[in-house]
GROMACS .gro file of N, CA and C in nm:
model
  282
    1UNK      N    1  -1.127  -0.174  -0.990
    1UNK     CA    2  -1.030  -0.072  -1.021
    1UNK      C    3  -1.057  -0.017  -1.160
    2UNK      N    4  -1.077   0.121  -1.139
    2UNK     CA    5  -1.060   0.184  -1.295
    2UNK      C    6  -0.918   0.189  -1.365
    3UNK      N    7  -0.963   0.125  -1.470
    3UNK     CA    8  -0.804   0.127  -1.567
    3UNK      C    9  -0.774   0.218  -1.599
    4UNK      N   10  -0.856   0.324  -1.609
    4UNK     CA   11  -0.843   0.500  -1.672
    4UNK      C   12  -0.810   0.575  -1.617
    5UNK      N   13  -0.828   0.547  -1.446
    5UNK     CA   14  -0.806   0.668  -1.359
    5UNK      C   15  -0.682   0.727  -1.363
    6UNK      N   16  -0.678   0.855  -1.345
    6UNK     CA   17  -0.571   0.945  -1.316
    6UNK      C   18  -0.501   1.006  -1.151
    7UNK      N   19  -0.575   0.938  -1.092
    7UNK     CA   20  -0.550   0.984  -0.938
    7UNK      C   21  -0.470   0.801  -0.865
    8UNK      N   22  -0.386   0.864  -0.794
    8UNK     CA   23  -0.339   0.764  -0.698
    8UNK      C   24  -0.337   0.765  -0.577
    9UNK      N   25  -0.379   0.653  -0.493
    9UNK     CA   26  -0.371   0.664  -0.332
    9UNK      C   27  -0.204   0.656  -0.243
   10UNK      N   28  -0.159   0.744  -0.210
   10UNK     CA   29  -0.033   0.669  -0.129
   10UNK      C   30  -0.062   0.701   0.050
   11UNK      N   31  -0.024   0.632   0.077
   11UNK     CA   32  -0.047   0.607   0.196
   11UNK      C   33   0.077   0.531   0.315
   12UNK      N   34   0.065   0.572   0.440
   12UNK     CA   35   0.221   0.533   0.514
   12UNK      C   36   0.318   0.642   0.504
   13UNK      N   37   0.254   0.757   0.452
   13UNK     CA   38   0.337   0.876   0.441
   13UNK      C   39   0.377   0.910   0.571
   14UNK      N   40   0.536   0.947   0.593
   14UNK     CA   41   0.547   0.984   0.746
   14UNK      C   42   0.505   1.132   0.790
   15UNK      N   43   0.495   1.164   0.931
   15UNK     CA   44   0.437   1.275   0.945
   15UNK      C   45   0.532   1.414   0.889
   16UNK      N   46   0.614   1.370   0.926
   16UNK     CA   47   0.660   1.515   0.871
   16UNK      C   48   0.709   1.545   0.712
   17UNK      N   49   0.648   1.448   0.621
   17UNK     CA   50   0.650   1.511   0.492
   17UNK      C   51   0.550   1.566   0.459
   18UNK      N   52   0.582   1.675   0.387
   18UNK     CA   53   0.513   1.790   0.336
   18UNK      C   54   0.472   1.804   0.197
   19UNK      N   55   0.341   1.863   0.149
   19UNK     CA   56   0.284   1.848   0.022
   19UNK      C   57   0.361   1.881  -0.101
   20UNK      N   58   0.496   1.977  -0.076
   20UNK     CA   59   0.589   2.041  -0.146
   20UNK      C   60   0.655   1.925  -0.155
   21UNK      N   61   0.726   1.795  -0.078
   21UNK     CA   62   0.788   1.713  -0.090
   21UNK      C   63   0.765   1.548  -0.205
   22UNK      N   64   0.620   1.587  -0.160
   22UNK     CA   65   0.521   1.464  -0.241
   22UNK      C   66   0.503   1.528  -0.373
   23UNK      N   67   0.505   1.657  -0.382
   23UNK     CA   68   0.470   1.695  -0.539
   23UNK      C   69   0.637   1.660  -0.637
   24UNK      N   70   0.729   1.688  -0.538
   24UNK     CA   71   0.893   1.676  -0.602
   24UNK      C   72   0.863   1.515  -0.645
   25UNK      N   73   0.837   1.426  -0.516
   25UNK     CA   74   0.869   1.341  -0.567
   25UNK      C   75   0.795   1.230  -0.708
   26UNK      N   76   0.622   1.294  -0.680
   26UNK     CA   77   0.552   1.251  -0.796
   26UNK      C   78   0.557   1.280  -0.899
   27UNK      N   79   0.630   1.439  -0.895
   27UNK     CA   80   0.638   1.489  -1.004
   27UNK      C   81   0.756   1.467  -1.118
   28UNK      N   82   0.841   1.408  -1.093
   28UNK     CA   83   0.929   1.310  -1.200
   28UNK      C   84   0.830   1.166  -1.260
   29UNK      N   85   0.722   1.105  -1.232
   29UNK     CA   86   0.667   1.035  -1.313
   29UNK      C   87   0.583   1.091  -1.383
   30UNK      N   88   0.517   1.198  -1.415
   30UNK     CA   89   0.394   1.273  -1.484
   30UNK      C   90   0.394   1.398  -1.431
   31UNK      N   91   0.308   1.484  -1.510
   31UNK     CA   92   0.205   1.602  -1.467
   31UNK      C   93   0.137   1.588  -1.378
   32UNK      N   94   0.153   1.613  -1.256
   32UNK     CA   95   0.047   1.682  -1.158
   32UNK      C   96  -0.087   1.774  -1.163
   33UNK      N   97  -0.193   1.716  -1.218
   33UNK     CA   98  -0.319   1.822  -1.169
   33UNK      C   99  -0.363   1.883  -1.018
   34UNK      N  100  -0.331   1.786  -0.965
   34UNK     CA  101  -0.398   1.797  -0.821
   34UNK      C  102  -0.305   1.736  -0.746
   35UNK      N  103  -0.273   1.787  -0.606
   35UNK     CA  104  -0.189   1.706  -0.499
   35UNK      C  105  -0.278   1.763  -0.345
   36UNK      N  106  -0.358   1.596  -0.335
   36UNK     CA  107  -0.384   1.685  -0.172
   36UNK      C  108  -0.312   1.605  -0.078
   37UNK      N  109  -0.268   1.653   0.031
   37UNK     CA  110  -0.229   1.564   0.186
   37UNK      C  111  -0.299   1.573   0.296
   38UNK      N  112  -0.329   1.490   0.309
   38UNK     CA  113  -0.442   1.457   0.489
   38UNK      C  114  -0.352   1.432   0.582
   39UNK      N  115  -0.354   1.475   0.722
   39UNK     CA  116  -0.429   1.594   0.759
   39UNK      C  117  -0.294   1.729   0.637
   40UNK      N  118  -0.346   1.831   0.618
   40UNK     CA  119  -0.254   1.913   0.580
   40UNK      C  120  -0.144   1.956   0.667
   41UNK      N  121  -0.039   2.022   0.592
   41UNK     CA  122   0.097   2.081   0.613
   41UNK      C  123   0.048   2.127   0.732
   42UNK      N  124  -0.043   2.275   0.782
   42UNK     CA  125  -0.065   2.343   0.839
   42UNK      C  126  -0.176   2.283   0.975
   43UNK      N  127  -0.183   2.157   0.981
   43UNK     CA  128  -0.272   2.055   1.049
   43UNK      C  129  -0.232   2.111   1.222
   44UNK      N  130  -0.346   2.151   1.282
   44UNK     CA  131  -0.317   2.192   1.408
   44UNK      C  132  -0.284   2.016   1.525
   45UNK      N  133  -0.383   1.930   1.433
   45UNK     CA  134  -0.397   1.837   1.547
   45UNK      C  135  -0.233   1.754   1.510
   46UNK      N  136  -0.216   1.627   1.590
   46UNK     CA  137  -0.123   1.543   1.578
   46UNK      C  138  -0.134   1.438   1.520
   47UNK      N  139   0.018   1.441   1.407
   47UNK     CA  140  -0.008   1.341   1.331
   47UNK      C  141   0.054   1.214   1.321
   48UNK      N  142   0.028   1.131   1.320
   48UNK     CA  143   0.126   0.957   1.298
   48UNK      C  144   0.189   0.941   1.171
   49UNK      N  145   0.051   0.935   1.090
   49UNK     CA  146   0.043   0.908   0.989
   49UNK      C  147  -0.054   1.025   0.876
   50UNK      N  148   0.007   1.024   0.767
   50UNK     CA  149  -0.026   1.099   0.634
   50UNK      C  150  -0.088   1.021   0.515
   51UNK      N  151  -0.178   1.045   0.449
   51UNK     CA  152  -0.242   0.975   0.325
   51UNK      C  153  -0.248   1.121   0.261
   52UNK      N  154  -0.212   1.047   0.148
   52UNK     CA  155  -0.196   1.177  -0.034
   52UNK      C  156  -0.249   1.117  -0.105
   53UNK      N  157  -0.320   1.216  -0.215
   53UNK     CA  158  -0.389   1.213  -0.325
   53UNK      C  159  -0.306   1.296  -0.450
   54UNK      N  160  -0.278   1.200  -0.559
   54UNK     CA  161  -0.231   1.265  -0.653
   54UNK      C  162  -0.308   1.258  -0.777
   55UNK      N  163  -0.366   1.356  -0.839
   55UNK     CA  164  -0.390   1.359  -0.982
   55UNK      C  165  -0.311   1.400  -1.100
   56UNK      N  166  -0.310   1.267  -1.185
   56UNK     CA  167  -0.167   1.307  -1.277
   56UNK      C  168  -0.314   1.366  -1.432
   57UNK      N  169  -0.221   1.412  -1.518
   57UNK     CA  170  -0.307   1.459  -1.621
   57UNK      C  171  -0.319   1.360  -1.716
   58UNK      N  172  -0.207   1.246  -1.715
   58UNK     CA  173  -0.211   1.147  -1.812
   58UNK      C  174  -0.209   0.983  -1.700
   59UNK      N  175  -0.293   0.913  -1.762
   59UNK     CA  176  -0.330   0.782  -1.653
   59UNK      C  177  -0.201   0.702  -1.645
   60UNK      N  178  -0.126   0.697  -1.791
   60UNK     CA  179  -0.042   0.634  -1.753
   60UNK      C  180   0.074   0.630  -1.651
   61UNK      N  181   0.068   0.753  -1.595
   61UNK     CA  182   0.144   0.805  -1.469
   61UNK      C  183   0.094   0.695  -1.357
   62UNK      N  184  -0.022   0.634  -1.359
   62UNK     CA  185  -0.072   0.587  -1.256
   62UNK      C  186  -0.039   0.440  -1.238
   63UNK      N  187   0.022   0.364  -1.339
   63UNK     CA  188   0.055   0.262  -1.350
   63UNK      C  189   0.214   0.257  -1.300
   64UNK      N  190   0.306   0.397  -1.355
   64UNK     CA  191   0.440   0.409  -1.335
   64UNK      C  192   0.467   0.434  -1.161
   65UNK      N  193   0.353   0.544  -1.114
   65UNK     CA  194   0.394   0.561  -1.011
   65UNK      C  195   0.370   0.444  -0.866
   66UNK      N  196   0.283   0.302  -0.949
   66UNK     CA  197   0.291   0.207  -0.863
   66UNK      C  198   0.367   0.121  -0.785
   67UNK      N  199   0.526   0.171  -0.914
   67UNK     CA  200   0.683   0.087  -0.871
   67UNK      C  201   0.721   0.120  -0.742
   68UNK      N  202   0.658   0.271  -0.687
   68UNK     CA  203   0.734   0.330  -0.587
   68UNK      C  204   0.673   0.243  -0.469
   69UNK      N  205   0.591   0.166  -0.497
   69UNK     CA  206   0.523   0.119  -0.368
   69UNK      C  207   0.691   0.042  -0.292
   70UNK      N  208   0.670   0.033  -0.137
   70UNK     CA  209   0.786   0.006  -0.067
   70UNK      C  210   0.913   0.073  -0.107
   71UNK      N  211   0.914   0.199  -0.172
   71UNK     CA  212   1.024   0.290  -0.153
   71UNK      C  213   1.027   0.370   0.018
   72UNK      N  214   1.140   0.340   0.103
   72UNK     CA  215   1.120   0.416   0.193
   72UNK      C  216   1.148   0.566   0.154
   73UNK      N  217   1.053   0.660   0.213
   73UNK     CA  218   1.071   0.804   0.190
   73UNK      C  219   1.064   0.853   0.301
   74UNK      N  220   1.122   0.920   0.331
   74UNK     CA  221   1.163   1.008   0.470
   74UNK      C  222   1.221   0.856   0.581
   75UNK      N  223   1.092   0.855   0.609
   75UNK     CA  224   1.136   0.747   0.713
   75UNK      C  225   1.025   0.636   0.706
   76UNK      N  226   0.928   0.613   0.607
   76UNK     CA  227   0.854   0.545   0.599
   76UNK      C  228   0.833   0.467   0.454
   77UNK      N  229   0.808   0.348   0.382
   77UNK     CA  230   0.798   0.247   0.316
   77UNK      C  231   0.644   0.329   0.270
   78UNK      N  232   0.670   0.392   0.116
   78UNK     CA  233   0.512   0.413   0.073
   78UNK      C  234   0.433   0.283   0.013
   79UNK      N  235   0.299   0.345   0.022
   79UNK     CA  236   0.220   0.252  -0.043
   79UNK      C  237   0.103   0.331  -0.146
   80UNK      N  238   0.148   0.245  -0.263
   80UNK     CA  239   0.085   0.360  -0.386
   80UNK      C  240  -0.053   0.289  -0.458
   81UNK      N  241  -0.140   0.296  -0.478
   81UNK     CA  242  -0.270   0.204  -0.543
   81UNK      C  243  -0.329   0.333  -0.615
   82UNK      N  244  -0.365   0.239  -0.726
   82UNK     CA  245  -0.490   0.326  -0.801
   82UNK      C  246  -0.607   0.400  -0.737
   83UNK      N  247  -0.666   0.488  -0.751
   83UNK     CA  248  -0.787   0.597  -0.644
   83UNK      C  249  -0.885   0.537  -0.771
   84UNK      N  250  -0.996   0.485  -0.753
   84UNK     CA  251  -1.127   0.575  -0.846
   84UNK      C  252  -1.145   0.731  -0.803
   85UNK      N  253  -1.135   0.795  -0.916
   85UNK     CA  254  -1.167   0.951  -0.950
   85UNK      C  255  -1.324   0.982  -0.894
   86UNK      N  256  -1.420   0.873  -0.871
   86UNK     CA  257  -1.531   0.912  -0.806
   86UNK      C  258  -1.545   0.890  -0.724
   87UNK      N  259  -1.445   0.805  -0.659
   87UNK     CA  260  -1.450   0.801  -0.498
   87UNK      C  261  -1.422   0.913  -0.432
   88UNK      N  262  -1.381   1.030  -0.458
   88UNK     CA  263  -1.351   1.160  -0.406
   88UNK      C  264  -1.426   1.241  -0.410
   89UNK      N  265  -1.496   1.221  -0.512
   89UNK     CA  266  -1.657   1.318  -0.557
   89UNK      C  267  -1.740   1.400  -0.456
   90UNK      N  268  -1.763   1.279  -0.391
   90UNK     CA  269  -1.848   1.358  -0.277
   90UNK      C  270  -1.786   1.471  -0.189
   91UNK      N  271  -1.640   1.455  -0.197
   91UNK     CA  272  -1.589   1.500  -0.103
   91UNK      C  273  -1.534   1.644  -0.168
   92UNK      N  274  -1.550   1.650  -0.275
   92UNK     CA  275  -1.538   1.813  -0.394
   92UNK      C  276  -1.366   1.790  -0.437
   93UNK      N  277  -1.287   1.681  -0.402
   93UNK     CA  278  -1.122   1.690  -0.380
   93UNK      C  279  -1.096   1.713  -0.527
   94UNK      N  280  -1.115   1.591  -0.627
   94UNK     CA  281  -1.115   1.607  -0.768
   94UNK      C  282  -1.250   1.620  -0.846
   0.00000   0.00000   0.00000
């Protein structure tokens, strides 16, 4: 685990929360650079389950926003972990 990173994994997101919802709620621990959601808002296929990517501008957001882990939101118990920032690389996200 990078101690520096600025991005967090949450995951167990239920399907019908939306990227507007995840930015409200991340966005009371830090600055938001980046917010992505898999599959997206606009996702033709069907979804169960949701995984988000948040990039805060300051790391220490990334330590705060770990408390939320087992907060139920909507209807599901999140789960929040540190991202390495180069694990996304390949993929152009951050």
């Amino acid at each position: 685990m990078n101690s520096n990173t600025h991005v967090i994994q949450v995951t167990n997101v239920s399907p019908s929360t939306t990227s507007e919802q995840m930015r409200t709620l991340f966005g009371f621990l830090g600055n938001i650079e980046e917010l992505k959601l898999f599959p997206p808002d606009d996702s033709p296929l069907p979804v169960t389950s949701r995984v988000c990517f948040v990039k805060f501008h300051e790391a220490e957001s990334v330590g705060v926003s770990q408390h939320l882990t087992n907060t139920v939101f909507v209807d599901r118990a999140l789960i929040v972990v540190p991202f390495a920032e180069g694990g996304l690389s390949h993929c152009e996200f951050f």
